[in-house]
Amino acid sequence: MKDFIDDHTDLWAKELPEMDLRVDAIATRLQVLAKYLDRRRDAVLAGHGLQWWEFKTLHMLRRGGPPYRATPGELATQLNLSPATLTNRLDALVRQGYVLREHDSDDRRKVVAMLTEAGLKIWQQGIGDISRVEEDLVGELGRKEQDQLIVLLRRLVLATEKA
C-alpha cells in the first residue's frame, strides 16, 4: 500500500538519484505524524476552551502528583520558558480559575502555583481526549508492531540526546 509520501520520494528519486530516499521517507513521515497529532490535539483542546500552552502548563503541575504544586522556577525549567513568559501564562490561568498562587507554607518568601479543582477537571478532560486521539492513531498497529516501533523510536530519541 502506498501513501502520498511514496509519490513524493518517487519524484525526488528522479531528481536526486544519489540521495538516500529512505531517510527522506522516514523523516517526512515523522513530520506528517507530528503535524497530524498537533492538529488533532489542538482541536480537542479547543473543544474545552484550552490552548496547547495552557494544557501543557496544567500538565506540568499535574505530573508532580498531589498536591499538584510547583514553583514558577520549576515550571519555567520544565516548560523551557523564561520566567517572564511563565508569569504571563500563570496570570492567564489564574484569571481562568485553573491555577492559584500562594506562599509556600514552609517558606513564605517562596510562591508556588497549584492546580485548582477546576484546573484538575479541565486537565482530566483534555488528557482523556488527547489519549483517545493518540490511541486511535497507534491502534492502527498491532501490539507487537507497537512494541517494535517503541524500540526503534527510542533509538532515534537517544541519538538526539547525544547530539
mmCIF file of C-alpha atoms in Angstrom:
data_model
loop_
_atom_site.group_PDB
_atom_site.id
_atom_site.type_symbol
_atom_site.label_atom_id
_atom_site.label_comp_id
_atom_site.label_asym_id
_atom_site.label_seq_id
_atom_site.Cartn_x
_atom_site.Cartn_y
_atom_site.Cartn_z
ATOM 1 C CA MET A 1 0.000 0.000 0.000
ATOM 2 C CA LYS A 2 1.337 3.436 -0.945
ATOM 3 C CA ASP A 3 0.832 6.802 0.674
ATOM 4 C CA PHE A 4 1.439 10.305 -0.663
ATOM 5 C CA ILE A 5 4.985 10.269 0.697
ATOM 6 C CA ASP A 6 5.817 7.394 -1.643
ATOM 7 C CA ASP A 7 4.817 9.672 -4.519
ATOM 8 C CA HIS A 8 6.979 12.426 -3.018
ATOM 9 C CA THR A 9 10.051 10.173 -2.804
ATOM 10 C CA ASP A 10 9.416 8.737 -6.293
ATOM 11 C CA LEU A 11 9.604 12.255 -7.695
ATOM 12 C CA TRP A 12 12.827 13.007 -5.818
ATOM 13 C CA ALA A 13 14.362 9.711 -6.936
ATOM 14 C CA LYS A 14 14.336 11.038 -10.483
ATOM 15 C CA GLU A 15 15.791 14.401 -9.488
ATOM 16 C CA LEU A 16 18.323 13.263 -6.893
ATOM 17 C CA PRO A 17 19.272 9.643 -7.649
ATOM 18 C CA GLU A 18 22.281 9.823 -5.290
ATOM 19 C CA MET A 19 20.119 10.766 -2.283
ATOM 20 C CA ASP A 20 19.099 8.060 0.217
ATOM 21 C CA LEU A 21 15.360 8.493 -0.052
ATOM 22 C CA ARG A 22 14.687 6.059 2.787
ATOM 23 C CA VAL A 23 15.938 8.765 5.129
ATOM 24 C CA ASP A 24 13.684 11.350 3.495
ATOM 25 C CA ALA A 25 10.727 8.952 3.597
ATOM 26 C CA ILE A 26 11.214 8.328 7.329
ATOM 27 C CA ALA A 27 11.804 11.968 8.261
ATOM 28 C CA THR A 28 8.851 13.167 6.178
ATOM 29 C CA ARG A 29 6.534 10.571 7.707
ATOM 30 C CA LEU A 30 7.644 11.595 11.215
ATOM 31 C CA GLN A 31 6.891 15.227 10.330
ATOM 32 C CA VAL A 32 3.462 14.339 8.930
ATOM 33 C CA LEU A 33 2.589 12.325 12.032
ATOM 34 C CA ALA A 34 3.757 15.098 14.366
ATOM 35 C CA LYS A 35 1.677 17.687 12.483
ATOM 36 C CA TYR A 36 -1.340 15.372 12.499
ATOM 37 C CA LEU A 37 -1.104 14.874 16.262
ATOM 38 C CA ASP A 38 -0.610 18.609 16.837
ATOM 39 C CA ARG A 39 -3.714 19.460 14.776
ATOM 40 C CA ARG A 40 -5.852 16.812 16.476
ATOM 41 C CA ARG A 41 -4.668 17.783 19.980
ATOM 42 C CA ASP A 42 -5.318 21.446 19.273
ATOM 43 C CA ALA A 43 -8.817 20.596 18.034
ATOM 44 C CA VAL A 44 -9.792 18.525 21.071
ATOM 45 C CA LEU A 45 -8.346 21.092 23.461
ATOM 46 C CA ALA A 46 -10.205 23.889 21.680
ATOM 47 C CA GLY A 47 -13.367 21.923 22.447
ATOM 48 C CA HIS A 48 -12.549 22.529 26.114
ATOM 49 C CA GLY A 49 -11.626 26.166 25.549
ATOM 50 C CA LEU A 50 -7.916 25.419 26.027
ATOM 51 C CA GLN A 51 -4.836 26.161 24.010
ATOM 52 C CA TRP A 52 -1.851 23.810 23.956
ATOM 53 C CA TRP A 53 0.303 26.065 26.153
ATOM 54 C CA GLU A 54 -2.441 26.235 28.794
ATOM 55 C CA PHE A 55 -2.854 22.467 28.799
ATOM 56 C CA LYS A 56 0.907 21.915 28.932
ATOM 57 C CA THR A 57 1.239 24.197 31.974
ATOM 58 C CA LEU A 58 -1.595 22.376 33.762
ATOM 59 C CA HIS A 59 0.025 19.097 32.716
ATOM 60 C CA MET A 60 3.317 20.018 34.373
ATOM 61 C CA LEU A 61 1.517 20.886 37.595
ATOM 62 C CA ARG A 62 -0.443 17.627 37.480
ATOM 63 C CA ARG A 63 2.519 15.374 36.781
ATOM 64 C CA GLY A 64 4.136 16.163 40.117
ATOM 65 C CA GLY A 65 1.338 14.341 41.935
ATOM 66 C CA PRO A 66 -0.754 15.650 44.810
ATOM 67 C CA PRO A 67 -0.986 18.408 45.876
ATOM 68 C CA TYR A 68 -0.223 19.438 42.239
ATOM 69 C CA ARG A 69 2.108 22.314 43.093
ATOM 70 C CA ALA A 70 5.339 23.710 41.727
ATOM 71 C CA THR A 71 7.335 26.880 41.996
ATOM 72 C CA PRO A 72 7.302 29.191 38.991
ATOM 73 C CA GLY A 73 11.018 28.484 38.579
ATOM 74 C CA GLU A 74 10.400 24.748 38.408
ATOM 75 C CA LEU A 75 7.633 25.235 35.857
ATOM 76 C CA ALA A 76 9.743 27.584 33.750
ATOM 77 C CA THR A 77 12.511 24.972 33.638
ATOM 78 C CA GLN A 78 10.123 22.101 32.822
ATOM 79 C CA LEU A 79 8.445 24.108 30.052
ATOM 80 C CA ASN A 80 11.689 25.645 28.806
ATOM 81 C CA LEU A 81 10.309 29.167 29.238
ATOM 82 C CA SER A 82 11.684 32.419 30.528
ATOM 83 C CA PRO A 83 10.401 33.446 33.958
ATOM 84 C CA ALA A 84 8.578 36.434 32.407
ATOM 85 C CA THR A 85 6.763 34.248 29.872
ATOM 86 C CA LEU A 86 5.783 31.798 32.582
ATOM 87 C CA THR A 87 4.475 34.637 34.779
ATOM 88 C CA ASN A 88 2.211 35.790 31.938
ATOM 89 C CA ARG A 89 0.946 32.227 31.433
ATOM 90 C CA LEU A 90 0.269 31.738 35.114
ATOM 91 C CA ASP A 91 -1.542 35.085 35.261
ATOM 92 C CA ALA A 92 -3.871 33.901 32.484
ATOM 93 C CA LEU A 93 -4.504 30.544 34.162
ATOM 94 C CA VAL A 94 -5.205 32.275 37.494
ATOM 95 C CA ARG A 95 -7.779 34.526 35.758
ATOM 96 C CA GLN A 96 -9.453 31.414 34.339
ATOM 97 C CA GLY A 97 -9.611 29.824 37.765
ATOM 98 C CA TYR A 98 -7.365 26.869 36.837
ATOM 99 C CA VAL A 99 -4.372 27.824 38.970
ATOM 100 C CA LEU A 100 -3.823 29.507 42.325
ATOM 101 C CA ARG A 101 -0.691 31.208 43.536
ATOM 102 C CA GLU A 102 0.089 31.057 47.216
ATOM 103 C CA HIS A 103 3.012 31.454 49.532
ATOM 104 C CA ASP A 104 4.816 28.254 50.441
ATOM 105 C CA SER A 105 3.814 27.145 53.929
ATOM 106 C CA ASP A 106 7.438 26.271 54.747
ATOM 107 C CA ASP A 107 8.993 29.450 53.345
ATOM 108 C CA ARG A 108 6.698 32.469 52.996
ATOM 109 C CA ARG A 109 9.227 34.116 50.649
ATOM 110 C CA LYS A 110 8.524 31.446 48.034
ATOM 111 C CA VAL A 111 5.436 31.431 45.857
ATOM 112 C CA VAL A 112 4.001 28.209 44.483
ATOM 113 C CA ALA A 113 1.458 27.621 41.756
ATOM 114 C CA MET A 114 -1.118 24.922 42.265
ATOM 115 C CA LEU A 115 -3.953 23.378 40.327
ATOM 116 C CA THR A 116 -7.450 24.268 41.428
ATOM 117 C CA GLU A 117 -10.305 21.769 41.258
ATOM 118 C CA ALA A 118 -11.379 23.414 38.004
ATOM 119 C CA GLY A 119 -7.819 23.159 36.669
ATOM 120 C CA LEU A 120 -7.598 19.485 37.537
ATOM 121 C CA LYS A 121 -11.003 18.806 35.984
ATOM 122 C CA ILE A 122 -10.189 20.559 32.689
ATOM 123 C CA TRP A 123 -6.810 18.792 32.565
ATOM 124 C CA GLN A 124 -8.520 15.409 33.070
ATOM 125 C CA GLN A 125 -10.957 16.135 30.254
ATOM 126 C CA GLY A 126 -8.151 17.265 27.963
ATOM 127 C CA ILE A 127 -5.846 14.335 28.707
ATOM 128 C CA GLY A 128 -8.700 11.896 28.139
ATOM 129 C CA ASP A 129 -9.434 13.333 24.702
ATOM 130 C CA ILE A 130 -5.762 13.557 23.749
ATOM 131 C CA SER A 131 -5.260 9.934 24.804
ATOM 132 C CA ARG A 132 -8.130 8.857 22.557
ATOM 133 C CA VAL A 133 -6.591 10.715 19.593
ATOM 134 C CA GLU A 134 -3.243 9.020 20.187
ATOM 135 C CA GLU A 135 -4.829 5.608 20.769
ATOM 136 C CA ASP A 136 -6.817 5.905 17.529
ATOM 137 C CA LEU A 137 -3.630 6.545 15.583
ATOM 138 C CA VAL A 138 -1.397 3.984 17.280
ATOM 139 C CA GLY A 139 -4.248 1.473 17.239
ATOM 140 C CA GLU A 140 -3.602 1.079 13.502
ATOM 141 C CA LEU A 141 -0.689 -1.116 14.590
ATOM 142 C CA GLY A 142 -0.862 -4.417 16.422
ATOM 143 C CA ARG A 143 0.673 -4.764 19.882
ATOM 144 C CA LYS A 144 3.827 -6.411 18.545
ATOM 145 C CA GLU A 145 4.233 -3.650 15.941
ATOM 146 C CA GLN A 146 3.715 -1.017 18.637
ATOM 147 C CA ASP A 147 6.435 -2.620 20.748
ATOM 148 C CA GLN A 148 8.796 -2.681 17.751
ATOM 149 C CA LEU A 149 8.048 0.951 16.977
ATOM 150 C CA ILE A 150 8.749 1.945 20.586
ATOM 151 C CA VAL A 151 12.189 0.307 20.388
ATOM 152 C CA LEU A 152 13.028 1.964 17.067
ATOM 153 C CA LEU A 153 11.817 5.410 18.068
ATOM 154 C CA ARG A 154 13.655 5.144 21.394
ATOM 155 C CA ARG A 155 16.892 4.558 19.477
ATOM 156 C CA LEU A 156 16.264 7.696 17.428
ATOM 157 C CA VAL A 157 15.433 9.742 20.520
ATOM 158 C CA LEU A 158 18.590 8.507 22.257
ATOM 159 C CA ALA A 159 20.582 9.577 19.195
ATOM 160 C CA THR A 160 19.184 13.113 19.582
ATOM 161 C CA GLU A 161 20.273 13.179 23.211
ATOM 162 C CA LYS A 162 23.871 12.510 22.155
ATOM 163 C CA ALA A 163 23.867 15.386 19.673
#
